[in-house]
Structure formats: structure tokens, C-alpha cells
Amino acid sequence: MREILGRRRRLLSRRNDGRPEPISAALTFATEWQWPVLPGVAPDPQGRARCACPDPECTVPGAHPFDPGLLAATTDARMVRWWWANRPAAPIVLATGGTAPCAVSLPAPAAARALDLLDRRGMRLGPVVAAPTRWAVLVKPYSMEQLGELLYAKDFVPGSLRFHGEGGYIALPPSETGEGAVRWERAPLPGSASPWVPDVEAVVDAVVDALTRTGVSAPEL
């Protein structure tokens, strides 16, 4: 009972705007779901569209690891608490692959149309992360060989699809990035176990088919 109540207290720890505190969300991801996370670099306080990292041409401002680097991602509660105690507003970055979910992402307008069609078909999806410009469908971990065979078998794959596998990352809610807030378009169902996610083959097949049938070209973004 103490564990359940402790989890509820973390999930119910919210900011004044009603969104969860980053440290509470990061602890849930790391300790309960065993998803390795680390703090991302913050947006530049002098201009949120810019990144605080040294790269003036950064394409994912505030939504990527920098210091510490991606290899520091962990499920250790003490490290997570220390990071966010020192950087309470830091974005939450998930290191994809390994024991953590991978992701397939595409531009937000195309993703919204694809998800609508998949809903009407009754396809089951797991969590979907929505950033202002791109949405990411979480999937089971896959290898580069598995992904290569999957894409090779396709006659057409939109160039705007991106694959976040081993060595990749995505920002998780409730992160604030240079592009804006990251939220759940499809939130994980409540429960203590790690959320269910589909196979990458099912998601790629369905998304490519949905984009083709709806005539959405999903331009490069």
C-alpha cells in the first residue's frame, strides 16, 4: 500500500497550471516503467526558439541531451532526483531502444490524419507523444537489422518518417522545449506496469498505408 500511495503522490504532484512536475514524471518513467531518462538542454532564456547548447543551428532546441550526454540516461531514482533538483525545469529525454520503447515520428498534421484513420479501423496504439511540429508513436524495441528489412520490403516510405531506435531519443511530457510544450496525444493508461506498446512493423505498415490512402504526402519536416 505504501508503494501505491507513493506513486499516486508523485503522479498528483502538479504545477500551478495543472501539469505534472517534471521531477514527478521523470521518476515515474525511470523507477516504475524502467525507462532510462536524463535531463535535456533547456531552451535559450534569451529566445525560446533557440537552444542553450553551443550549436547556433540546433534543429531540436531544448529537446536533446547535451550535458550529461545520452549515455548517462538512467533508471536510478537518486540520480533522477539529483538532476531535477538542480534543474527543475529541464526537459525529460528518453533514451530509446534497449529496454526502453523506440518510436516512429512524423509531422504533426500528417500524424493527426493517420491516427484518425487508424482509430476508425480499430487499430490499437500505445502512447503517442505530441510535440508542436512532430508526433511520435511509441513502439517495442527493434534492431537496425529488423528496421532495415522492414523498410526494404516497402515500395514506398515517406521521407518524413523518422525512426528513434537504439542510440536515439525523444522528449517526453511535460517537457517545455524551444518549440513549445510536449504533451500526450495518447496518454499511457494508469497502472504500475510499463505501458503497452505495439510492434514497429504494425505501426509502420499502418502509418504508411494511412498516409497513402488519405493522400497526405507528409512533407519533409
Short mmCIF file of C-alpha atoms in Angstrom, two decimals:
data_model
loop_
_atom_site.label_atom_id
_atom_site.label_comp_id
_atom_site.label_asym_id
_atom_site.label_seq_id
_atom_site.Cartn_x
_atom_site.Cartn_y
_atom_site.Cartn_z
CA MET A 1 0.00 0.00 0.00
CA ARG A 2 2.84 2.40 0.77
CA GLU A 3 4.23 1.90 -2.75
CA ILE A 4 0.84 2.58 -4.36
CA LEU A 5 0.25 5.70 -2.29
CA GLY A 6 3.75 6.92 -3.00
CA ARG A 7 3.16 6.54 -6.70
CA ARG A 8 -0.11 8.43 -6.50
CA ARG A 9 1.55 11.28 -4.64
CA ARG A 10 4.17 11.59 -7.38
CA LEU A 11 1.60 11.49 -10.16
CA LEU A 12 -0.57 14.05 -8.38
CA SER A 13 2.31 16.45 -7.81
CA ARG A 14 1.40 19.21 -10.23
CA ARG A 15 2.36 22.74 -11.06
CA ASN A 16 0.08 25.72 -10.78
CA ASP A 17 -1.01 25.25 -14.40
CA GLY A 18 -2.24 21.72 -13.62
CA ARG A 19 0.54 19.88 -15.48
CA PRO A 20 2.75 17.36 -13.62
CA GLU A 21 6.08 18.50 -12.25
CA PRO A 22 8.96 17.27 -14.46
CA ILE A 23 10.63 15.54 -11.49
CA SER A 24 7.46 13.56 -10.72
CA ALA A 25 7.08 12.46 -14.33
CA ALA A 26 10.78 11.62 -14.64
CA LEU A 27 10.63 9.43 -11.52
CA THR A 28 7.58 7.58 -12.85
CA PHE A 29 9.31 6.90 -16.17
CA ALA A 30 12.58 5.80 -14.58
CA THR A 31 11.60 3.89 -11.46
CA GLU A 32 8.18 2.45 -12.29
CA TRP A 33 8.39 1.94 -16.02
CA GLN A 34 12.17 1.36 -16.16
CA TRP A 35 12.63 3.84 -18.99
CA PRO A 36 16.14 5.38 -18.89
CA VAL A 37 15.88 9.18 -18.84
CA LEU A 38 18.11 12.21 -18.47
CA PRO A 39 17.63 15.97 -18.48
CA GLY A 40 17.69 17.73 -21.82
CA VAL A 41 19.36 21.02 -22.54
CA ALA A 42 17.00 23.92 -21.82
CA PRO A 43 15.78 26.44 -24.39
CA ASP A 44 17.83 29.64 -24.50
CA PRO A 45 16.33 32.07 -21.94
CA GLN A 46 17.13 34.92 -24.34
CA GLY A 47 14.92 33.38 -27.02
CA ARG A 48 12.89 30.18 -26.60
CA ALA A 49 13.12 29.30 -30.28
CA ARG A 50 16.88 28.99 -29.80
CA CYS A 51 18.73 26.30 -27.89
CA ALA A 52 21.06 26.81 -24.95
CA CYS A 53 23.56 24.37 -26.49
CA PRO A 54 26.60 25.71 -28.40
CA ASP A 55 25.13 24.87 -31.84
CA PRO A 56 23.53 28.04 -33.29
CA GLU A 57 21.77 25.92 -35.91
CA CYS A 58 20.28 23.40 -33.45
CA THR A 59 17.21 21.80 -35.05
CA VAL A 60 15.65 20.50 -31.80
CA PRO A 61 16.07 23.43 -29.38
CA GLY A 62 15.71 22.34 -25.78
CA ALA A 63 14.73 18.80 -26.74
CA HIS A 64 18.01 16.90 -26.75
CA PRO A 65 20.73 15.78 -24.31
CA PHE A 66 23.92 17.81 -24.01
CA ASP A 67 25.42 17.76 -20.51
CA PRO A 68 25.14 14.98 -19.45
CA GLY A 69 25.28 13.10 -22.73
CA LEU A 70 22.84 10.43 -23.86
CA LEU A 71 24.91 7.57 -22.40
CA ALA A 72 24.17 8.93 -18.92
CA ALA A 73 20.46 8.03 -19.19
CA THR A 74 19.43 6.00 -16.15
CA THR A 75 16.57 4.46 -14.19
CA ASP A 76 18.27 5.23 -10.87
CA ALA A 77 15.93 7.26 -8.65
CA ARG A 78 18.73 9.01 -6.76
CA MET A 79 20.33 10.29 -9.96
CA VAL A 80 16.98 11.41 -11.37
CA ARG A 81 16.15 13.30 -8.18
CA TRP A 82 19.57 14.97 -8.16
CA TRP A 83 19.32 16.07 -11.78
CA TRP A 84 15.87 17.63 -11.47
CA ALA A 85 16.53 19.09 -8.03
CA ASN A 86 19.30 21.10 -9.68
CA ARG A 87 17.48 21.69 -12.97
CA PRO A 88 13.76 21.58 -12.09
CA ALA A 89 12.52 22.83 -15.45
CA ALA A 90 14.78 20.61 -17.58
CA PRO A 91 13.06 18.68 -20.39
CA ILE A 92 12.79 14.92 -19.88
CA VAL A 93 14.68 12.99 -22.54
CA LEU A 94 14.02 9.28 -23.08
CA ALA A 95 16.93 7.20 -24.40
CA THR A 96 15.13 4.96 -26.89
CA GLY A 97 15.97 1.33 -27.54
CA GLY A 98 17.46 -1.35 -25.35
CA THR A 99 14.93 -1.96 -22.57
CA ALA A 100 13.03 1.24 -23.38
CA PRO A 101 10.48 1.80 -26.14
CA CYS A 102 11.57 3.01 -29.54
CA ALA A 103 9.49 5.48 -31.55
CA VAL A 104 8.28 6.31 -35.05
CA SER A 105 7.66 10.02 -35.60
CA LEU A 106 6.11 12.10 -38.37
CA PRO A 107 4.94 15.69 -38.88
CA ALA A 108 2.03 16.65 -36.65
CA PRO A 109 -0.64 17.32 -39.36
CA ALA A 110 0.08 14.02 -41.10
CA ALA A 111 0.15 12.21 -37.76
CA ALA A 112 -3.26 13.57 -36.77
CA ARG A 113 -4.80 12.36 -40.03
CA ALA A 114 -3.10 8.97 -39.80
CA LEU A 115 -4.24 8.41 -36.20
CA ASP A 116 -7.80 9.37 -37.09
CA LEU A 117 -7.88 6.74 -39.84
CA LEU A 118 -6.30 4.10 -37.61
CA ASP A 119 -8.89 4.81 -34.92
CA ARG A 120 -11.69 4.27 -37.42
CA ARG A 121 -10.08 0.96 -38.36
CA GLY A 122 -9.92 -0.07 -34.73
CA MET A 123 -6.14 -0.44 -34.60
CA ARG A 124 -4.71 -0.49 -31.08
CA LEU A 125 -1.96 2.02 -30.40
CA GLY A 126 0.07 2.68 -27.30
CA PRO A 127 1.24 6.07 -26.04
CA VAL A 128 1.67 8.86 -28.59
CA VAL A 129 3.87 11.86 -27.75
CA ALA A 130 2.88 15.17 -29.34
CA ALA A 131 5.37 17.99 -29.80
CA PRO A 132 4.30 21.14 -31.66
CA THR A 133 5.73 20.02 -35.00
CA ARG A 134 6.03 16.21 -34.75
CA TRP A 135 4.19 13.35 -33.07
CA ALA A 136 5.93 10.13 -32.01
CA VAL A 137 4.23 6.73 -31.71
CA LEU A 138 6.00 4.58 -29.12
CA VAL A 139 6.78 1.03 -30.26
CA LYS A 140 8.56 -2.05 -28.95
CA PRO A 141 12.37 -2.01 -29.15
CA TYR A 142 13.74 -3.08 -32.53
CA SER A 143 17.16 -3.69 -34.04
CA MET A 144 18.62 -1.84 -37.01
CA GLU A 145 18.56 -5.12 -38.94
CA GLN A 146 14.86 -5.53 -38.23
CA LEU A 147 14.15 -1.96 -39.30
CA GLY A 148 16.24 -2.31 -42.45
CA GLU A 149 14.37 -5.44 -43.55
CA LEU A 150 11.04 -3.75 -42.84
CA LEU A 151 11.84 -0.67 -44.91
CA TYR A 152 13.43 -2.70 -47.73
CA ALA A 153 10.18 -4.63 -48.17
CA LYS A 154 8.22 -1.41 -48.71
CA ASP A 155 7.58 0.02 -52.16
CA PHE A 156 7.31 3.49 -50.64
CA VAL A 157 8.13 5.03 -47.27
CA PRO A 158 7.53 8.77 -46.73
CA GLY A 159 10.83 10.55 -46.23
CA SER A 160 9.30 12.48 -43.34
CA LEU A 161 9.10 9.36 -41.16
CA ARG A 162 11.83 9.24 -38.55
CA PHE A 163 12.89 6.25 -36.50
CA HIS A 164 14.15 6.63 -32.95
CA GLY A 165 15.86 3.36 -32.07
CA GLU A 166 18.98 2.32 -30.19
CA GLY A 167 21.12 5.41 -29.63
CA GLY A 168 18.18 7.74 -30.29
CA TYR A 169 16.00 9.87 -28.06
CA ILE A 170 12.74 11.79 -27.78
CA ALA A 171 11.47 14.38 -25.31
CA LEU A 172 8.64 13.22 -23.05
CA PRO A 173 5.78 15.17 -21.40
CA PRO A 174 5.61 17.54 -19.61
CA SER A 175 8.78 18.94 -21.18
CA GLU A 176 8.97 22.55 -22.34
CA THR A 177 11.21 22.89 -25.39
CA GLY A 178 12.19 25.70 -27.72
CA GLU A 179 9.27 24.74 -29.97
CA GLY A 180 6.75 24.63 -27.13
CA ALA A 181 5.17 22.11 -24.78
CA VAL A 182 5.41 18.35 -25.23
CA ARG A 183 2.18 16.53 -24.29
CA TRP A 184 0.49 13.15 -24.54
CA GLU A 185 -1.77 12.86 -27.58
CA ARG A 186 -2.49 9.33 -26.33
CA ALA A 187 -1.61 9.10 -22.66
CA PRO A 188 -0.43 5.82 -21.10
CA LEU A 189 -3.18 4.04 -19.24
CA PRO A 190 -2.94 4.34 -15.44
CA GLY A 191 -1.19 1.44 -13.72
CA SER A 192 2.10 0.47 -12.16
CA ALA A 193 3.39 -1.58 -15.09
CA SER A 194 5.24 -0.15 -18.07
CA PRO A 195 2.72 0.90 -20.76
CA TRP A 196 1.94 -1.50 -23.58
CA VAL A 197 3.39 -0.55 -26.98
CA PRO A 198 2.85 -2.17 -30.41
CA ASP A 199 5.40 -3.76 -32.75
CA VAL A 200 7.20 -1.41 -35.12
CA GLU A 201 6.03 -3.47 -38.14
CA ALA A 202 2.38 -2.90 -37.30
CA VAL A 203 2.86 0.84 -36.82
CA VAL A 204 4.92 1.40 -39.98
CA ASP A 205 2.54 -0.69 -42.10
CA ALA A 206 -0.48 1.16 -40.77
CA VAL A 207 1.00 4.66 -40.93
CA VAL A 208 2.36 4.26 -44.47
CA ASP A 209 -0.98 2.83 -45.64
CA ALA A 210 -2.92 5.59 -43.89
CA LEU A 211 -0.79 8.34 -45.43
CA THR A 212 -1.13 6.78 -48.87
CA ARG A 213 -4.90 6.33 -48.63
CA THR A 214 -5.56 9.82 -47.30
CA GLY A 215 -3.32 11.41 -49.90
CA VAL A 216 -1.18 13.07 -47.23
CA SER A 217 2.30 13.49 -48.61
CA ALA A 218 3.75 14.21 -45.14
CA PRO A 219 6.31 16.77 -46.38
CA GLU A 220 9.82 16.75 -45.05
CA LEU A 221 9.97 18.42 -41.63
#
